[in-house]
Amino acid sequence: MKDLYHTVKIGNVELQGNLFLAPVAGYSDAAFRSVCIENGACFTYTEMVSAEALVRGNPKTEILMTRAHNEKVYSVQIFGGQADVMAQAAKIVREKSHCEVIDINCGCPVPKIVKTGAGSALTRDPERLFQIAKAVVDVAEGIPVTVKIRSGWEKPSLTWKEAAQAALEAGVSAITIHPRTKSQGYEGHSDWNIMTQLVEFVDGKVPVFGSGDLFKPEDAKKMLEETGADGVMFARGAMGNPFIFRDTTSLLKTGSYEPVPAVVRVQTGFAELERLAKETSEKHACLEMRKRFAAYSKGIQNGAALRAQIVHAESIQDYHNIFDEVLK
C-alpha cells in the first residue's frame, strides 16, 4: 500500500509531498503562503486572479501573482469566462510570474464570478470548460495546466464527470475537486463519495486532489484513505493555522502530532504581519491581520480578551502591546 504522504507529479513538476494550500481569495497572499511553506505546505496556490483585469493591465492584479521569497514551486490560479481572454491572461502569467503551474478556477460559487461565465459556471458547461482549458494549455508552453471543479450546479444536476472529461480532453495535468455544488456554496457537507468516483473515473491519467471539510489533520488522513485522492488541498482549515501542514505531515508519517505552543503561534503571526506590511503597507497589513491574529490566538490563555483588543489594532506596535506578554 502506498504511503499516505508521498511525492506527486503535476505534468513535469515533481512535488516532494501531497499537502497543498488552496487558492483562497483574501487570504493566500505571498505572506501567508510563505508561513505555510515554513510549516510544511508542499505546494501553494495564489488567490484567484482575474483574467480580464490582467489583460487590462491592472497593477493590483499583478501583485497577486508575486512569488513568496521561499516559494520554490507555486501555481497562479486564473478565472474568466472567455477562452481568448484566458489565453491572453495565461501568456501574461507565464511571462511575468514564471510560475510552475497555471490553475483554472472552475469552482468559485460567488455570484459576481459565476455571472461572467467563470467559476462554477464552467463545471456545468463542459464545452466552455474545454475551450478555455484547451486555449490555456495551447499557450502555456509546457507549463502544466490544472483545473479545480465542483460537483455541479445543484442536486441532482451533478456534472463533475462531464467537466472532468472535458478537462482531460483539453490536456490538463491534474484535477482538483471540491465536492459541493454551486448552490451549496460553503454550507452543508462536501460529498467525498464523489471524489472517490472521480478518482476511479480518471483512472490514473492525471492526479486527483481533494478539497472540502479539511479542518484538522485527521480529516486529511481520512480523505486520503477513503477516496484514494493523490493529495489534499487545505482552504479554510489553514486560515490562521499554517501549522495544519506540519501537524498533518507528522500524523501521516508517525501517527501522531504535538499541538504548536502559544509562543510559536504568535511568533508566526508576527512573521506574517511583517512580511505583509513589506508587500503592501503597514496600515493594510494591520487591518488584514486582525482576522488572522484572531485565529492565531485560538487556544491561547485569555484568548478571548486578546481578540477583543485585536479588532482595534492599527499598527505593528499595537500588536506588540497586545501579544508581548505571550511572547515572554
Coordinates of C-alpha atoms in Angstrom, one line a residue:
M1 CA 0.0 0.0 0.0
K2 CA 1.3 3.4 -0.9
D3 CA 2.2 5.7 1.9
L4 CA -0.4 8.4 2.5
Y5 CA 2.3 11.1 2.4
H6 CA 4.1 10.8 -0.9
T7 CA 5.6 12.7 -3.9
V8 CA 3.3 13.9 -6.7
K9 CA 3.9 14.8 -10.3
I10 CA 1.9 17.5 -12.0
G11 CA 3.0 17.2 -15.6
N12 CA 6.7 17.8 -15.5
V13 CA 6.7 19.3 -12.0
E14 CA 7.6 16.9 -9.2
L15 CA 6.4 17.8 -5.7
Q16 CA 8.0 16.3 -2.6
G17 CA 4.7 15.9 -0.8
N18 CA 1.0 16.0 -1.3
L19 CA -0.3 18.6 1.2
F20 CA -1.3 21.8 -0.6
L21 CA -2.6 25.3 0.3
A22 CA -5.7 26.1 -1.8
P23 CA -6.2 29.4 -3.6
V24 CA -8.2 31.4 -1.0
A25 CA -9.5 34.8 -2.0
G26 CA -8.4 37.5 0.5
Y27 CA -6.1 35.1 2.3
S28 CA -3.5 33.2 0.3
D29 CA -1.2 36.2 -0.4
A30 CA 2.6 35.8 -0.6
A31 CA 3.0 36.5 3.1
F32 CA 0.6 33.8 4.2
R33 CA 1.9 31.3 1.6
S34 CA 5.4 31.8 3.0
V35 CA 4.5 30.8 6.5
C36 CA 2.5 27.8 5.2
I37 CA 5.7 26.7 3.4
E38 CA 7.7 27.1 6.5
N39 CA 5.2 24.8 8.2
G40 CA 5.3 22.1 5.7
A41 CA 3.0 23.0 2.8
C42 CA 4.3 21.1 -0.3
F43 CA 2.7 23.3 -2.9
T44 CA 0.8 26.6 -2.8
Y45 CA -1.7 28.5 -5.0
T46 CA -2.2 32.2 -5.3
E47 CA -5.5 33.9 -4.7
M48 CA -7.6 33.7 -7.8
V49 CA -6.5 36.2 -10.4
S50 CA -9.0 37.9 -12.8
A51 CA -8.0 37.2 -16.4
E52 CA -9.9 40.3 -17.5
A53 CA -8.0 42.5 -15.0
L54 CA -4.7 41.0 -16.1
V55 CA -5.3 41.7 -19.7
R56 CA -6.3 45.3 -18.9
G57 CA -3.0 45.7 -17.1
N58 CA -4.4 46.3 -13.6
P59 CA -1.3 46.6 -11.4
K60 CA -3.1 45.4 -8.2
T61 CA -4.0 42.2 -10.0
E62 CA -0.3 41.6 -11.0
I63 CA 0.7 41.9 -7.3
L64 CA -1.4 38.8 -6.6
M65 CA 1.0 36.8 -8.7
T66 CA 4.1 37.7 -6.7
R67 CA 6.2 34.7 -5.7
A68 CA 6.9 34.4 -2.0
H69 CA 10.5 34.6 -1.0
N70 CA 10.7 30.8 -0.1
E71 CA 8.3 29.6 -2.8
K72 CA 10.3 27.1 -5.0
V73 CA 7.2 25.9 -6.8
Y74 CA 3.8 27.5 -6.9
S75 CA 0.7 27.9 -9.0
V76 CA -1.1 31.0 -10.2
Q77 CA -4.9 30.5 -10.4
I78 CA -6.8 32.5 -13.0
F79 CA -10.5 32.8 -13.6
G80 CA -12.6 34.0 -16.6
G81 CA -15.4 33.0 -18.9
Q82 CA -13.9 33.7 -22.3
A83 CA -11.3 31.4 -23.9
D84 CA -9.5 34.2 -25.8
V85 CA -9.1 36.4 -22.7
M86 CA -8.0 33.4 -20.6
A87 CA -5.4 32.6 -23.2
Q88 CA -4.1 36.2 -23.2
A89 CA -4.0 36.1 -19.4
A90 CA -2.1 32.8 -19.3
K91 CA 0.6 34.3 -21.5
I92 CA 0.9 37.2 -19.1
V93 CA 1.1 34.8 -16.1
R94 CA 3.8 32.8 -17.9
E95 CA 5.9 35.8 -18.8
K96 CA 5.5 37.8 -15.5
S97 CA 5.3 35.2 -12.8
H98 CA 7.4 32.3 -14.1
C99 CA 5.2 30.1 -12.0
E100 CA 5.5 26.3 -12.3
V101 CA 1.8 25.6 -12.8
I102 CA -1.3 27.5 -14.0
D103 CA -4.6 26.6 -12.4
I104 CA -8.1 27.4 -13.8
N105 CA -10.8 28.2 -11.4
C106 CA -14.0 26.2 -12.4
G107 CA -15.5 26.1 -9.0
C108 CA -16.0 29.5 -7.3
P109 CA -19.7 29.9 -6.4
V110 CA -19.6 33.7 -5.8
P111 CA -22.4 35.3 -7.9
K112 CA -20.3 38.1 -9.4
I113 CA -17.8 35.4 -10.7
V114 CA -20.5 33.0 -11.9
K115 CA -22.4 35.6 -13.9
T116 CA -19.4 36.2 -16.1
G117 CA -19.4 32.6 -17.1
A118 CA -16.4 31.8 -14.9
G119 CA -16.0 29.7 -11.7
S120 CA -18.8 27.2 -11.0
A121 CA -20.5 28.2 -14.3
L122 CA -17.8 26.2 -16.1
T123 CA -18.4 23.0 -14.1
R124 CA -22.0 22.9 -15.6
D125 CA -20.8 24.0 -19.1
P126 CA -18.2 21.3 -20.1
E127 CA -18.0 22.6 -23.6
R128 CA -16.9 26.1 -22.5
L129 CA -14.6 24.5 -19.9
F130 CA -12.9 22.5 -22.7
Q131 CA -12.5 25.6 -24.8
I132 CA -11.0 27.6 -22.0
A133 CA -8.7 24.8 -20.7
K134 CA -7.5 24.0 -24.3
A135 CA -6.8 27.7 -25.0
V136 CA -4.7 27.9 -21.8
V137 CA -2.9 24.6 -22.5
D138 CA -2.1 25.8 -26.0
V139 CA -0.3 29.0 -24.8
A140 CA 1.3 27.6 -21.7
E141 CA 4.4 26.4 -23.5
G142 CA 5.0 23.3 -21.4
I143 CA 3.8 24.7 -18.1
P144 CA 1.3 22.2 -16.6
V145 CA -2.3 23.5 -16.6
T146 CA -4.7 22.2 -13.9
V147 CA -8.4 22.8 -13.1
K148 CA -10.4 23.0 -9.9
I149 CA -14.1 22.0 -10.2
R150 CA -17.2 21.5 -8.1
S151 CA -19.6 18.5 -8.2
G152 CA -22.1 20.5 -10.2
W153 CA -24.6 23.4 -10.1
E154 CA -27.2 21.8 -7.8
K155 CA -28.5 18.4 -6.9
P156 CA -29.5 16.3 -8.8
S157 CA -27.7 18.0 -11.8
L158 CA -24.2 16.9 -11.0
T159 CA -21.8 17.5 -13.9
W160 CA -18.4 16.7 -12.4
K161 CA -17.9 13.7 -14.7
E162 CA -18.5 15.7 -17.8
A163 CA -16.4 18.6 -16.5
A164 CA -13.5 16.2 -15.7
Q165 CA -13.8 14.6 -19.2
A166 CA -13.6 18.0 -20.8
A167 CA -10.6 18.9 -18.8
L168 CA -8.8 15.6 -19.7
E169 CA -9.6 16.1 -23.4
A170 CA -8.2 19.6 -23.2
G171 CA -4.9 18.3 -21.9
V172 CA -4.8 19.3 -18.2
S173 CA -2.2 17.8 -15.9
A174 CA -4.3 17.5 -12.7
I175 CA -7.9 17.9 -11.4
T176 CA -8.9 19.2 -8.0
I177 CA -12.5 18.7 -6.8
H178 CA -14.4 20.4 -4.1
P179 CA -17.4 18.1 -3.9
R180 CA -20.0 20.6 -3.1
T181 CA -22.5 22.1 -5.6
K182 CA -22.5 25.7 -6.6
S183 CA -25.9 26.2 -4.8
Q184 CA -24.4 24.8 -1.6
G185 CA -21.7 27.5 -1.5
Y186 CA -19.7 26.6 1.6
E187 CA -22.7 25.3 3.5
G188 CA -23.5 21.7 4.4
H189 CA -21.1 18.9 3.8
S190 CA -18.9 18.1 0.9
D191 CA -19.6 14.6 -0.6
W192 CA -16.4 12.7 -0.5
N193 CA -18.0 9.8 -2.4
I194 CA -18.0 11.9 -5.5
M195 CA -14.2 12.4 -5.0
T196 CA -13.8 8.6 -4.8
Q197 CA -15.8 8.3 -8.0
L198 CA -13.7 10.9 -9.7
V199 CA -10.5 9.1 -8.8
E200 CA -12.0 5.9 -10.3
F201 CA -13.2 7.8 -13.4
V202 CA -9.8 9.5 -14.1
D203 CA -8.1 6.1 -13.5
G204 CA -4.6 7.4 -13.1
K205 CA -4.5 9.5 -16.2
V206 CA -3.7 12.6 -14.1
P207 CA -3.5 13.1 -10.3
V208 CA -6.7 14.0 -8.5
F209 CA -6.6 16.3 -5.5
G210 CA -9.3 16.7 -2.9
S211 CA -10.7 19.8 -1.1
G212 CA -13.6 20.4 1.2
D213 CA -14.1 20.0 5.0
L214 CA -10.4 19.7 5.9
F215 CA -10.2 21.4 9.2
K216 CA -7.8 19.1 11.1
P217 CA -5.0 16.6 10.3
E218 CA -7.3 13.7 10.9
D219 CA -9.6 15.0 8.2
A220 CA -6.8 14.9 5.6
K221 CA -5.8 11.4 6.7
K222 CA -9.4 10.2 6.3
M223 CA -9.8 11.8 2.9
L224 CA -6.6 10.2 1.6
E225 CA -7.6 6.8 3.0
E226 CA -11.3 6.8 1.9
T227 CA -11.1 8.5 -1.5
G228 CA -7.8 7.5 -3.0
A229 CA -7.0 11.1 -3.9
D230 CA -3.4 11.8 -4.7
G231 CA -3.2 14.9 -2.5
V232 CA -5.3 17.2 -0.3
M233 CA -5.8 20.9 -0.5
F234 CA -6.4 22.9 2.7
A235 CA -8.5 26.0 2.4
R236 CA -10.5 27.3 5.4
G237 CA -8.7 24.8 7.6
A238 CA -5.4 26.6 7.0
M239 CA -6.7 30.1 7.7
G240 CA -4.7 31.5 10.6
N241 CA -3.5 27.9 11.1
P242 CA -0.5 27.2 8.8
F243 CA 0.5 24.6 11.4
I244 CA -2.0 22.2 9.9
F245 CA 0.6 21.3 7.3
R246 CA 3.2 20.4 9.9
D247 CA 0.7 18.5 12.1
T248 CA -0.7 16.6 9.1
T249 CA 2.7 15.6 7.9
S250 CA 3.6 14.3 11.4
L251 CA 0.3 12.4 11.6
L252 CA 0.7 10.8 8.2
K253 CA 4.4 9.9 8.8
T254 CA 4.4 8.9 12.5
G255 CA 0.7 8.5 13.5
S256 CA 0.7 11.5 15.9
Y257 CA 1.4 15.2 16.3
E258 CA 2.0 17.7 19.0
P259 CA 0.0 21.0 19.2
V260 CA 2.0 24.1 18.5
P261 CA 2.9 26.1 21.6
A262 CA 1.3 29.5 22.1
V263 CA 4.5 31.4 21.7
V264 CA 5.2 29.8 18.3
R265 CA 1.6 30.6 17.1
V266 CA 2.2 34.3 18.0
Q267 CA 5.7 34.4 16.5
T268 CA 4.3 33.0 13.2
G269 CA 1.6 35.7 13.2
F270 CA 4.2 38.4 13.6
A271 CA 6.3 36.9 10.8
E272 CA 3.2 37.0 8.5
L273 CA 2.3 40.6 9.7
E274 CA 5.8 42.0 9.0
R275 CA 6.0 40.3 5.5
L276 CA 2.6 41.6 4.6
A277 CA 3.5 45.1 5.7
K278 CA 6.6 45.0 3.4
E279 CA 4.5 43.7 0.5
T280 CA 1.7 46.3 0.9
S281 CA 1.7 48.8 3.7
E282 CA 1.6 48.7 7.5
K283 CA -1.9 50.0 7.6
H284 CA -3.2 47.4 5.1
A285 CA -1.3 44.6 6.8
C286 CA -2.6 45.5 10.3
L287 CA -6.2 45.7 9.2
E288 CA -5.9 42.4 7.3
M289 CA -4.2 40.7 10.1
R290 CA -7.0 41.3 12.6
K291 CA -8.9 38.3 11.4
R292 CA -5.7 36.2 11.1
F293 CA -4.4 37.1 14.6
A294 CA -7.9 36.2 15.9
A295 CA -7.2 32.7 14.5
Y296 CA -3.6 32.6 15.8
S297 CA -4.8 33.4 19.3
K298 CA -7.1 30.4 19.5
G299 CA -6.1 28.0 22.3
I300 CA -4.0 30.7 24.0
Q301 CA -4.8 31.6 27.6
N302 CA -7.0 34.6 27.8
G303 CA -7.6 34.4 24.1
A304 CA -11.0 36.0 24.2
A305 CA -9.6 39.1 25.9
L306 CA -6.8 39.2 23.3
R307 CA -9.3 39.0 20.5
A308 CA -11.3 41.9 22.0
Q309 CA -8.1 44.0 21.6
I310 CA -7.1 42.7 18.2
V311 CA -10.1 44.2 16.4
H312 CA -8.8 47.6 17.3
A313 CA -5.1 47.1 16.3
E314 CA -3.9 49.6 13.7
S315 CA -0.1 49.4 13.9
I316 CA 2.5 46.8 14.4
Q317 CA 3.2 48.3 17.8
D318 CA -0.4 47.8 18.7
Y319 CA 0.0 44.1 18.1
H320 CA 3.2 44.1 20.2
N321 CA 1.3 45.8 23.0
I322 CA -1.3 43.0 22.8
F323 CA 0.9 40.0 22.5
D324 CA 4.3 40.8 24.1
E325 CA 3.2 39.1 27.3
V326 CA 2.5 35.9 25.4
L327 CA 6.0 36.1 23.8
K328 CA 7.9 36.3 27.1

